């Protein structure tokens, strides 16, 4: 199974614009057995996404809280599940750095998401400084080990997204060989049964190589996922790759 996760981040600003993107997706995207597409719009557009895309795609939250009740401004895993999500992104670098989310918090989110029946997509990746200091594997391994503490990765559906922080939203995607090295490191360090995605400035030109040449099980696409035409080019390019992965559908 290849995963294509569309992370809209905090975009777009109006319902009309969100519906336009969703209608653009709906025109092109068909339900597929070999490719799982997960649309993660802002929470306020999840209902629109469900109405427009129906069962063509799966849906995911961009974040969650591990409790419900007196937590102003948060969204619980049960709320996500009840609005039709089956995935949730946890530990995106924009949350780690802008909102101070530590690995321990991310671990709570992941465990609650699993208990609720959502598949967590754990984002990991090094900053430019950490890369220069030669700490890529150290950082990635620590983020995975802490984020997945007390989670049995052999029995629980989990997805990891390797997203080098310096590549996110910068137009400077990670080199395919460098990404491949980290992809293989994650399989060896954690499990080769776990799906690992690449994210960071993915576009229609570079998308296929991460899956075909670097062995990723799919992509987490931010900025480009707001453009239905280019996003569809990415989906088509990935769908055309013959399967090599041992990962089965979740
Ligand atoms: P980008 O974002 O594709 O705009 O770099 C990736 C992400 O959501 O992390």
Coordinates of N, CA and C and ligand atoms in Angstrom, one line a residue:
X1 N 0.8 -1.2 0.0 CA 0.0 0.0 0.0 C 0.9 1.3 0.0
X2 N 0.6 2.2 -0.9 CA 1.3 3.5 -0.9 C 0.4 4.5 -0.4
X3 N 0.9 5.4 0.5 CA 0.1 6.4 1.1 C 0.4 7.8 0.5
X4 N -0.6 8.5 0.3 CA -0.5 9.9 -0.1 C -1.2 10.8 0.8
X5 N -0.5 11.5 1.7 CA -1.2 12.3 2.7 C -1.1 13.8 2.3
X6 N -2.3 14.4 2.2 CA -2.4 15.8 1.9 C -2.5 16.6 3.2
X7 N -1.5 17.3 3.5 CA -1.6 18.1 4.8 C -1.8 19.6 4.3
X8 N -3.0 20.1 4.5 CA -3.3 21.4 4.1 C -2.7 22.5 5.0
X9 N -2.3 22.1 6.2 CA -1.8 23.0 7.2 C -3.0 24.0 7.5
X10 N -2.7 25.3 7.8 CA -3.7 26.2 8.1 C -4.2 27.0 6.9
X11 N -4.6 26.2 5.9 CA -5.0 26.7 4.6 C -6.3 26.0 4.1
X12 N -7.1 26.6 3.2 CA -7.1 28.0 2.8 C -8.0 28.8 3.8
X13 N -8.2 30.1 3.5 CA -8.9 30.9 4.4 C -10.4 30.9 4.4
X14 N -11.0 30.4 3.3 CA -12.4 30.4 3.2 C -13.0 29.0 2.8
X15 N -14.3 28.8 3.2 CA -14.9 27.6 2.8 C -15.0 27.5 1.3
X16 N -15.3 28.6 0.6 CA -15.4 28.5 -0.8 C -14.1 28.0 -1.4
X17 N -12.9 28.5 -0.9 CA -11.6 28.1 -1.4 C -11.4 26.6 -1.1
X18 N -11.8 26.2 0.1 CA -11.6 24.8 0.5 C -12.5 23.9 -0.5
X19 N -13.7 24.3 -0.7 CA -14.6 23.5 -1.6 C -14.0 23.4 -3.0
X20 N -13.4 24.4 -3.4 CA -12.8 24.4 -4.8 C -11.7 23.4 -4.9
X21 N -10.8 23.3 -3.9 CA -9.8 22.3 -3.8 C -10.4 20.9 -3.8
X22 N -11.4 20.8 -2.9 CA -12.0 19.4 -2.8 C -12.7 19.0 -4.0
X23 N -13.3 19.9 -4.7 CA -14.0 19.6 -6.0 C -13.0 19.2 -7.0
X24 N -11.8 19.9 -7.0 CA -10.7 19.6 -7.9 C -10.2 18.2 -7.6
X25 N -10.1 17.8 -6.4 CA -9.7 16.4 -6.0 C -10.8 15.4 -6.6
X26 N -12.1 15.8 -6.3 CA -13.2 14.9 -6.6 C -13.2 14.5 -8.1
X27 N -12.9 15.5 -8.9 CA -12.9 15.3 -10.4 C -11.9 14.3 -10.8
X28 N -10.8 14.2 -10.1 CA -9.7 13.3 -10.6 C -9.5 12.0 -9.8
X29 N -9.8 12.1 -8.5 CA -9.4 11.0 -7.7 C -10.4 9.9 -7.6
X30 N -10.0 8.6 -7.8 CA -10.9 7.5 -7.7 C -10.4 6.7 -6.5
X31 N -11.2 5.9 -5.9 CA -10.8 5.0 -4.9 C -9.9 4.0 -5.4
X32 N -8.8 3.7 -4.7 CA -7.8 2.7 -5.3 C -7.4 1.7 -4.2
X33 N -7.1 0.5 -4.7 CA -6.7 -0.6 -3.8 C -5.3 -0.5 -3.4
X34 N -4.5 0.1 -4.3 CA -3.0 0.1 -4.1 C -2.5 1.5 -3.5
X35 N -3.4 2.5 -3.5 CA -2.9 3.8 -3.0 C -4.0 4.3 -2.0
X36 N -3.5 4.6 -0.8 CA -4.4 5.2 0.2 C -4.2 6.7 0.3
X37 N -5.2 7.4 -0.1 CA -5.0 8.9 0.0 C -5.7 9.4 1.3
X38 N -5.0 10.2 2.0 CA -5.5 10.7 3.3 C -5.5 12.2 3.2
X39 N -6.7 12.8 3.3 CA -6.8 14.2 3.2 C -6.9 14.8 4.6
X40 N -6.0 15.7 4.9 CA -6.0 16.3 6.3 C -6.2 17.8 6.1
X41 N -7.4 18.3 6.0 CA -7.7 19.7 6.0 C -7.7 20.3 7.4
X42 N -7.8 21.6 7.5 CA -8.1 22.1 8.9 C -9.4 21.5 9.4
X43 N -9.6 21.4 10.7 CA -10.8 20.7 11.3 C -12.1 21.3 10.7
X44 N -12.1 22.6 10.5 CA -13.4 23.3 10.1 C -13.8 22.8 8.7
X45 N -12.9 22.2 7.9 CA -13.3 21.7 6.6 C -13.5 20.2 6.5
X46 N -13.4 19.5 7.6 CA -13.5 18.1 7.5 C -14.8 17.6 7.0
X47 N -15.9 18.3 7.5 CA -17.2 17.9 7.1 C -17.4 18.1 5.6
X48 N -16.9 19.3 5.1 CA -17.0 19.6 3.6 C -16.2 18.5 2.9
X49 N -15.0 18.1 3.4 CA -14.2 17.1 2.7 C -15.0 15.8 2.6
X50 N -15.6 15.4 3.7 CA -16.4 14.2 3.7 C -17.5 14.2 2.7
X51 N -18.2 15.4 2.7 CA -19.4 15.5 1.8 C -18.9 15.5 0.3
X52 N -17.8 16.1 0.0 CA -17.4 16.2 -1.4 C -16.7 15.0 -1.9
X53 N -15.8 14.4 -1.0 CA -15.0 13.3 -1.5 C -15.6 11.9 -1.2
X54 N -16.5 11.9 -0.3 CA -17.2 10.7 0.1 C -16.2 9.6 0.4
X55 N -16.3 8.4 -0.3 CA -15.4 7.4 0.1 C -14.1 7.3 -0.8
X56 N -14.0 8.3 -1.6 CA -12.8 8.3 -2.6 C -11.5 8.3 -1.8
X57 N -11.5 9.0 -0.6 CA -10.2 9.1 0.1 C -10.5 8.8 1.6
X58 N -9.5 8.7 2.4 CA -9.6 8.7 3.8 C -9.4 10.1 4.4
X59 N -9.6 10.3 5.6 CA -9.5 11.7 6.2 C -8.6 11.6 7.5
X60 N -7.9 12.7 7.7 CA -7.1 12.7 8.9 C -7.1 14.1 9.6
X61 N -6.9 14.1 10.9 CA -6.7 15.3 11.6 C -5.2 15.7 11.5
X62 N -4.9 17.0 11.6 CA -3.5 17.5 11.6 C -2.9 17.5 13.0
X63 N -3.8 17.2 14.0 CA -3.3 17.3 15.4 C -4.5 16.7 16.2
X64 N -4.2 16.4 17.5 CA -5.3 16.0 18.4 C -4.8 16.2 19.8
X65 N -5.8 16.2 20.7 CA -5.4 16.2 22.2 C -5.7 14.8 22.7
X66 N -5.1 14.4 23.8 CA -5.3 13.1 24.3 C -6.4 13.0 25.4
X67 N -7.1 14.1 25.6 CA -8.2 14.1 26.5 C -9.4 14.9 25.9
X68 N -10.5 14.8 26.5 CA -11.6 15.7 26.1 C -12.1 16.4 27.4
X69 N -12.9 17.4 27.2 CA -13.4 18.2 28.4 C -12.8 19.6 28.4
X70 N -12.3 20.0 29.5 CA -11.9 21.4 29.7 C -10.6 21.7 29.1
X71 N -10.5 21.7 27.7 CA -9.2 21.9 27.0 C -9.5 22.8 25.8
X72 N -9.8 24.1 26.2 CA -10.2 25.1 25.2 C -9.3 25.1 23.9
X73 N -9.9 25.0 22.8 CA -9.2 25.1 21.6 C -8.6 23.8 21.0
X74 N -8.8 22.8 21.8 CA -8.2 21.5 21.4 C -9.3 20.6 20.7
X75 N -8.9 19.5 20.1 CA -9.8 18.6 19.4 C -9.4 17.2 19.9
X76 N -10.4 16.4 20.3 CA -10.0 15.1 20.8 C -10.0 14.0 19.7
X77 N -9.4 12.9 20.0 CA -9.3 11.8 19.0 C -10.7 11.3 18.7
X78 N -11.6 11.2 19.8 CA -12.9 10.7 19.6 C -13.7 11.7 18.6
X79 N -13.5 13.0 18.8 CA -14.1 14.0 17.9 C -13.7 13.7 16.4
X80 N -12.4 13.5 16.3 CA -11.9 13.3 14.9 C -12.5 12.0 14.3
X81 N -12.5 11.0 15.2 CA -13.1 9.7 14.7 C -14.5 9.9 14.3
X82 N -15.3 10.6 15.1 CA -16.7 10.8 14.9 C -17.0 11.7 13.7
X83 N -16.1 12.5 13.3 CA -16.3 13.3 12.1 C -15.8 12.6 10.8
X84 N -15.3 11.4 11.0 CA -15.0 10.6 9.8 C -13.5 10.4 9.6
X85 N -12.6 10.8 10.5 CA -11.2 10.6 10.3 C -10.8 9.2 10.7
X86 N -9.8 8.6 10.0 CA -9.2 7.4 10.4 C -7.7 7.5 10.6
X87 N -7.2 8.7 10.4 CA -5.8 9.0 10.7 C -5.6 10.3 11.4
X88 N -4.5 10.4 12.1 CA -4.1 11.7 12.7 C -2.6 11.9 12.6
X89 N -2.2 13.1 12.2 CA -0.8 13.5 12.2 C -0.4 13.9 13.6
X90 N 0.8 13.4 14.0 CA 1.2 13.7 15.4 C 2.7 14.1 15.3
X91 N 3.1 15.2 16.0 CA 4.5 15.6 16.0 C 5.0 16.3 14.8
X92 N 4.1 16.9 14.0 CA 4.6 17.7 12.9 C 5.6 18.7 13.4
X93 N 6.6 19.0 12.6 CA 7.7 19.9 13.1 C 7.1 21.3 13.4
X94 N 6.0 21.7 12.6 CA 5.5 23.0 12.9 C 4.8 23.0 14.3
X95 N 4.4 21.9 14.8 CA 3.8 21.8 16.1 C 4.9 21.7 17.2
X96 N 6.0 21.0 16.8 CA 7.1 20.8 17.8 C 7.7 22.2 18.0
X97 N 7.9 23.0 16.9 CA 8.7 24.2 17.1 C 7.8 25.4 17.4
X98 N 6.6 25.5 16.8 CA 5.8 26.7 17.1 C 5.0 26.6 18.4
X99 N 4.7 25.3 18.8 CA 3.8 25.1 20.0 C 4.5 24.3 21.1
X100 N 5.8 24.1 20.9 CA 6.6 23.5 22.0 C 6.2 22.0 22.3
X101 N 5.7 21.3 21.3 CA 5.3 19.9 21.6 C 6.5 19.0 21.7
X102 N 6.6 18.4 22.9 CA 7.7 17.5 23.2 C 7.3 16.1 22.9
X103 N 8.4 15.2 22.8 CA 8.1 13.8 22.5 C 7.1 13.2 23.4
X104 N 7.2 13.6 24.7 CA 6.3 12.9 25.7 C 4.8 13.3 25.4
X105 N 4.6 14.5 24.9 CA 3.2 14.9 24.6 C 2.8 14.2 23.3
X106 N 3.7 14.1 22.4 CA 3.4 13.4 21.1 C 3.0 11.9 21.4
X107 N 3.8 11.3 22.4 CA 3.5 9.9 22.7 C 2.1 9.8 23.3
X108 N 1.7 10.7 24.1 CA 0.3 10.7 24.7 C -0.7 10.7 23.6
X109 N -0.5 11.6 22.6 CA -1.4 11.8 21.5 C -1.5 10.4 20.7
X110 N -0.3 9.9 20.5 CA -0.3 8.7 19.7 C -1.0 7.5 20.4
X111 N -0.8 7.4 21.7 CA -1.4 6.3 22.4 C -2.9 6.4 22.4
X112 N -3.4 7.7 22.6 CA -4.8 7.9 22.6 C -5.4 7.7 21.3
X113 N -4.7 8.1 20.2 CA -5.2 8.0 18.9 C -5.4 6.5 18.6
X114 N -4.4 5.7 19.0 CA -4.5 4.2 18.7 C -5.6 3.6 19.5
X115 N -5.8 4.0 20.7 CA -6.9 3.5 21.6 C -8.3 3.9 21.0
X116 N -8.3 5.0 20.2 CA -9.6 5.5 19.6 C -9.8 4.8 18.3
X117 N -8.8 4.1 17.8 CA -9.0 3.5 16.5 C -8.5 4.3 15.3
X118 N -7.7 5.4 15.6 CA -7.1 6.2 14.5 C -5.7 5.7 14.2
X119 N -5.2 5.7 13.0 CA -3.8 5.4 12.7 C -3.0 6.7 12.8
X120 N -2.0 6.7 13.7 CA -1.2 7.9 13.9 C -0.1 8.0 12.8
X121 N 0.1 9.2 12.3 CA 1.2 9.4 11.4 C 2.2 10.3 12.1
X122 N 3.3 9.6 12.6 CA 4.3 10.3 13.4 C 5.3 11.0 12.6
X123 N 5.5 12.3 12.7 CA 6.4 13.0 11.9 C 7.7 13.2 12.7
X124 N 8.9 12.9 12.0 CA 10.2 13.0 12.6 C 11.1 13.6 11.6
X125 N 12.2 14.2 12.1 CA 13.2 14.8 11.2 C 14.0 15.8 11.9
X126 N 15.2 16.0 11.3 CA 16.2 16.8 11.9 C 16.2 18.2 11.4
X127 N 16.7 19.2 12.2 CA 16.8 20.6 11.7 C 18.1 20.7 10.8
X128 N 18.3 21.8 10.2 CA 19.5 22.0 9.4 C 20.8 21.9 10.3
X129 N 20.7 22.5 11.5 CA 21.8 22.5 12.4 C 22.2 21.1 12.8
X130 N 21.1 20.3 13.1 CA 21.4 18.9 13.6 C 22.0 18.1 12.4
X131 N 21.6 18.4 11.2 CA 22.1 17.7 10.0 C 23.6 18.1 9.9
X132 N 23.9 19.4 10.0 CA 25.3 19.8 9.9 C 26.1 19.2 10.9
X133 N 25.6 19.0 12.1 CA 26.3 18.4 13.2 C 26.4 16.8 13.1
X134 N 25.8 16.3 12.1 CA 25.9 14.8 11.9 C 25.0 14.1 12.8
X135 N 23.8 14.7 13.2 CA 23.0 14.0 14.2 C 21.7 13.5 13.6
X136 N 21.6 13.3 12.3 CA 20.3 12.9 11.7 C 19.8 11.6 12.4
X137 N 20.6 10.6 12.4 CA 20.0 9.3 12.9 C 19.7 9.3 14.4
X138 N 20.6 10.1 15.1 CA 20.4 10.2 16.5 C 19.0 10.9 16.8
X139 N 18.7 11.9 16.1 CA 17.5 12.7 16.3 C 16.3 11.9 15.9
X140 N 16.4 11.3 14.7 CA 15.2 10.5 14.2 C 14.9 9.3 15.1
X141 N 16.0 8.7 15.5 CA 15.8 7.5 16.4 C 15.1 7.9 17.7
X142 N 15.7 9.0 18.3 CA 15.1 9.4 19.6 C 13.6 9.8 19.4
X143 N 13.3 10.6 18.4 CA 11.9 11.0 18.2 C 11.0 9.8 18.0
X144 N 11.5 8.8 17.3 CA 10.6 7.6 17.1 C 10.5 6.8 18.4
X145 N 11.6 6.6 19.1 CA 11.6 5.8 20.3 C 10.7 6.5 21.4
X146 N 10.9 7.8 21.5 CA 10.1 8.5 22.6 C 8.6 8.6 22.1
X147 N 8.4 8.9 20.8 CA 7.0 9.1 20.3 C 6.2 7.8 20.4
X148 N 7.0 6.7 20.2 CA 6.3 5.4 20.2 C 6.5 4.6 21.5
X149 N 6.9 5.3 22.5 CA 7.2 4.6 23.8 C 5.9 3.8 24.2
X150 N 6.1 2.6 24.6 CA 4.9 1.7 25.1 C 3.9 1.4 24.0
X151 N 4.4 1.5 22.7 CA 3.5 1.2 21.6 C 4.1 0.0 20.9
X152 N 3.3 -1.1 20.7 CA 3.9 -2.3 20.1 C 3.7 -2.1 18.6
X153 N 4.8 -1.7 17.9 CA 4.8 -1.4 16.5 C 4.5 -2.6 15.6
X154 N 4.7 -3.8 16.2 CA 4.5 -5.0 15.4 C 3.0 -5.4 15.3
X155 N 2.2 -4.8 16.2 CA 0.8 -5.2 16.2 C -0.1 -4.0 15.9
X156 N 0.4 -2.8 16.0 CA -0.4 -1.6 15.9 C -0.2 -0.9 14.6
X157 N -1.2 -0.5 13.9 CA -1.0 0.3 12.6 C -0.4 1.7 13.0
X158 N 0.8 1.9 12.5 CA 1.5 3.2 12.7 C 2.1 3.6 11.4
X159 N 2.2 4.9 11.1 CA 2.9 5.4 9.9 C 3.9 6.4 10.5
X160 N 5.1 6.3 9.9 CA 6.1 7.3 10.2 C 6.4 8.2 9.0
X161 N 6.4 9.5 9.2 CA 6.8 10.4 8.1 C 8.1 11.0 8.4
X162 N 9.1 10.7 7.5 CA 10.4 11.4 7.7 C 10.4 12.7 6.9
X163 N 10.4 13.8 7.7 CA 10.3 15.1 7.1 C 11.5 16.0 7.7
X164 N 12.5 16.0 6.9 CA 13.6 16.9 7.4 C 13.1 18.3 7.5
X165 N 13.3 18.9 8.7 CA 12.6 20.2 9.0 C 13.0 21.3 8.0
X166 N 14.3 21.2 7.6 CA 14.8 22.2 6.6 C 14.2 22.1 5.2
X167 N 13.6 21.0 5.0 CA 13.0 20.7 3.6 C 11.5 21.1 3.6
X168 N 10.9 21.4 4.7 CA 9.5 21.6 4.8 C 9.2 23.0 4.3
X169 N 8.4 23.1 3.3 CA 7.9 24.4 2.8 C 9.0 25.4 2.3
X170 N 10.2 24.8 2.0 CA 11.3 25.6 1.6 C 11.6 25.5 0.1
X171 N 11.0 24.5 -0.6 CA 11.3 24.2 -2.0 C 12.7 23.5 -2.1
X172 N 13.3 23.2 -1.0 CA 14.6 22.4 -1.0 C 14.4 21.0 -0.5
X173 N 13.9 20.2 -1.4 CA 13.6 18.8 -1.0 C 14.9 18.1 -0.7
X174 N 14.8 17.0 0.2 CA 16.0 16.2 0.5 C 16.4 15.4 -0.7
X175 N 17.7 15.3 -0.9 CA 18.2 14.4 -1.9 C 17.7 13.0 -1.8
X176 N 17.4 12.3 -2.9 CA 16.8 11.0 -2.8 C 17.7 10.0 -2.1
X177 N 19.0 10.1 -2.4 CA 19.9 9.1 -1.7 C 20.0 9.4 -0.2
X178 N 20.0 10.6 0.2 CA 20.1 11.0 1.6 C 18.8 10.5 2.3
X179 N 17.7 10.7 1.6 CA 16.4 10.3 2.2 C 16.3 8.7 2.3
X180 N 16.9 8.1 1.3 CA 16.9 6.6 1.3 C 17.7 6.1 2.5
X181 N 18.8 6.7 2.7 CA 19.6 6.3 3.9 C 18.8 6.4 5.2
X182 N 18.1 7.4 5.4 CA 17.3 7.6 6.6 C 16.1 6.6 6.6
X183 N 15.5 6.4 5.4 CA 14.4 5.4 5.3 C 14.9 4.0 5.8
X184 N 16.1 3.7 5.3 CA 16.6 2.3 5.6 C 17.0 2.3 7.1
X185 N 17.5 3.4 7.6 CA 17.9 3.5 9.0 C 16.6 3.2 9.9
X186 N 15.5 3.8 9.5 CA 14.3 3.7 10.3 C 13.8 2.2 10.3
X187 N 13.8 1.6 9.1 CA 13.4 0.2 9.0 C 14.3 -0.7 9.9
X188 N 15.6 -0.4 9.9 CA 16.5 -1.3 10.7 C 16.4 -1.0 12.2
X189 N 16.2 0.3 12.5 CA 16.1 0.6 13.9 C 14.8 0.3 14.6
X190 N 13.7 0.3 13.8 CA 12.4 0.1 14.4 C 11.7 -1.2 13.9
X191 N 11.4 -1.2 12.7 CA 10.8 -2.4 12.1 C 10.7 -2.2 10.6
X192 N 10.9 -3.3 9.9 CA 10.7 -3.1 8.4 C 9.3 -3.4 8.0
X193 N 8.4 -3.5 9.0 CA 7.0 -3.7 8.7 C 6.2 -2.4 8.8
X194 N 6.9 -1.4 9.2 CA 6.2 -0.1 9.4 C 6.3 0.8 8.1
X195 N 5.2 1.4 7.8 CA 5.2 2.3 6.6 C 5.9 3.6 6.9
X196 N 6.8 3.9 6.0 CA 7.6 5.2 6.2 C 7.4 6.1 5.0
X197 N 6.9 7.3 5.2 CA 6.7 8.2 4.2 C 7.8 9.3 4.1
X198 N 7.9 9.9 3.0 CA 8.8 11.1 2.9 C 8.0 12.4 2.8
X199 N 8.4 13.4 3.5 CA 7.7 14.7 3.4 C 8.7 15.8 3.4
X200 N 8.4 16.9 2.6 CA 9.3 18.1 2.6 C 9.5 18.5 1.2
X201 N 8.8 19.5 0.7 CA 8.9 20.1 -0.6 C 8.7 19.1 -1.7
X202 N 7.7 18.1 -1.5 CA 7.4 17.2 -2.6 C 6.6 17.9 -3.7
X203 N 7.0 17.6 -4.9 CA 6.2 18.2 -6.1 C 6.1 17.1 -7.2
X204 N 5.5 17.5 -8.2 CA 5.2 16.5 -9.3 C 6.5 15.9 -9.9
X205 N 7.6 16.8 -9.9 CA 8.8 16.3 -10.5 C 9.6 15.4 -9.6
X206 N 9.6 15.6 -8.3 CA 10.5 14.8 -7.5 C 9.7 13.6 -6.8
X207 N 8.4 13.6 -6.8 CA 7.6 12.6 -6.0 C 8.0 11.2 -6.2
X208 N 8.0 10.8 -7.5 CA 8.1 9.3 -7.8 C 9.4 8.7 -7.2
X209 N 10.5 9.5 -7.3 CA 11.8 9.0 -6.9 C 11.9 8.6 -5.5
X210 N 11.1 9.3 -4.6 CA 11.2 8.9 -3.2 C 10.6 7.5 -3.0
X211 N 9.6 7.2 -3.8 CA 9.0 5.9 -3.6 C 9.7 4.8 -4.4
X212 N 10.1 5.1 -5.7 CA 10.7 4.2 -6.5 C 12.2 3.9 -6.2
X213 N 12.9 5.0 -6.0 CA 14.4 4.8 -5.8 C 14.7 4.8 -4.3
X214 N 14.0 5.5 -3.4 CA 14.4 5.5 -2.0 C 13.6 4.6 -1.2
X215 N 12.6 3.9 -1.8 CA 11.8 2.9 -1.1 C 10.8 3.4 0.0
X216 N 10.4 4.6 -0.1 CA 9.4 5.1 0.8 C 8.0 4.5 0.4
X217 N 7.2 4.4 1.4 CA 5.8 3.8 1.2 C 4.8 4.9 0.9
X218 N 5.3 6.0 0.6 CA 4.3 7.1 0.2 C 4.9 8.4 0.6
X219 N 4.1 9.4 0.5 CA 4.5 10.8 0.7 C 3.5 11.6 1.5
X220 N 4.1 12.6 2.3 CA 3.3 13.5 3.0 C 3.5 14.9 2.3
X221 N 2.4 15.4 1.7 CA 2.6 16.5 0.8 C 1.8 17.7 1.4
X222 N 2.6 18.8 1.6 CA 2.0 20.0 2.2 C 1.5 21.0 1.1
X223 N 2.3 22.0 0.8 CA 2.0 23.1 -0.1 C 1.3 22.6 -1.4
X224 N 2.0 21.6 -2.1 CA 1.5 21.1 -3.4 C 0.1 20.5 -3.3
X225 N -0.3 20.0 -2.1 CA -1.6 19.3 -2.0 C -2.7 20.3 -2.1
X226 N -2.4 21.6 -2.1 CA -3.5 22.7 -2.3 C -3.8 22.9 -3.7
X227 N -2.9 22.3 -4.6 CA -3.1 22.5 -6.0 C -3.6 21.1 -6.6
X228 N -4.9 21.0 -6.8 CA -5.4 19.6 -7.2 C -4.8 19.1 -8.4
X229 N -4.4 19.9 -9.4 CA -3.8 19.4 -10.6 C -2.5 18.8 -10.4
X230 N -1.6 19.6 -9.7 CA -0.3 19.0 -9.4 C -0.3 17.9 -8.4
X231 N -1.2 18.0 -7.5 CA -1.4 16.8 -6.5 C -1.8 15.6 -7.3
X232 N -2.6 15.7 -8.2 CA -3.1 14.5 -9.0 C -1.9 14.0 -9.8
X233 N -1.0 14.9 -10.3 CA 0.2 14.4 -11.0 C 1.0 13.5 -10.1
X234 N 1.1 14.0 -8.8 CA 1.9 13.2 -7.8 C 1.2 11.8 -7.6
X235 N -0.1 11.8 -7.4 CA -0.8 10.6 -7.2 C -0.6 9.6 -8.3
X236 N -0.7 10.2 -9.6 CA -0.6 9.3 -10.7 C 0.9 8.7 -10.8
X237 N 1.8 9.6 -10.5 CA 3.2 9.2 -10.6 C 3.5 8.0 -9.6
X238 N 3.0 8.2 -8.4 CA 3.2 7.2 -7.4 C 2.4 5.9 -7.7
X239 N 1.2 6.1 -8.2 CA 0.3 4.9 -8.4 C 0.9 4.0 -9.6
X240 N 1.7 4.7 -10.4 CA 2.2 3.9 -11.6 C 3.5 3.1 -11.2
X241 N 4.0 3.3 -10.0 CA 5.2 2.5 -9.6 C 4.7 1.1 -9.2
X242 N 5.4 0.1 -9.7 CA 5.1 -1.3 -9.3 C 5.5 -1.5 -7.9
X243 N 4.6 -2.3 -7.1 CA 4.9 -2.5 -5.7 C 6.1 -3.3 -5.4
X244 N 6.9 -2.9 -4.4 CA 8.0 -3.6 -3.9 C 7.9 -3.8 -2.4
X245 N 7.1 -2.9 -1.8 CA 7.0 -2.8 -0.3 C 6.3 -4.0 0.3
X246 N 6.7 -4.4 1.5 CA 6.1 -5.5 2.3 C 4.9 -5.0 3.1
X247 N 4.7 -3.7 3.1 CA 3.7 -3.1 3.9 C 2.3 -3.4 3.3
X248 N 1.4 -3.9 4.1 CA 0.1 -4.2 3.6 C -0.9 -3.1 4.1
X249 N -2.1 -3.1 3.5 CA -3.0 -2.1 3.8 C -3.4 -2.0 5.3
X250 N -3.7 -0.9 5.8 CA -4.1 -0.8 7.3 C -5.5 -0.3 7.4
Ligands
LIG1 P1 5.6 20.9 2.2 O1 5.1 20.5 3.6 O2 5.2 19.9 1.2 O3 5.0 22.2 2.0 O4 7.1 21.0 2.3 C1 5.2 19.2 4.1 C2 4.6 19.0 5.4 O5 3.4 19.1 5.5 O6 5.3 18.8 6.3

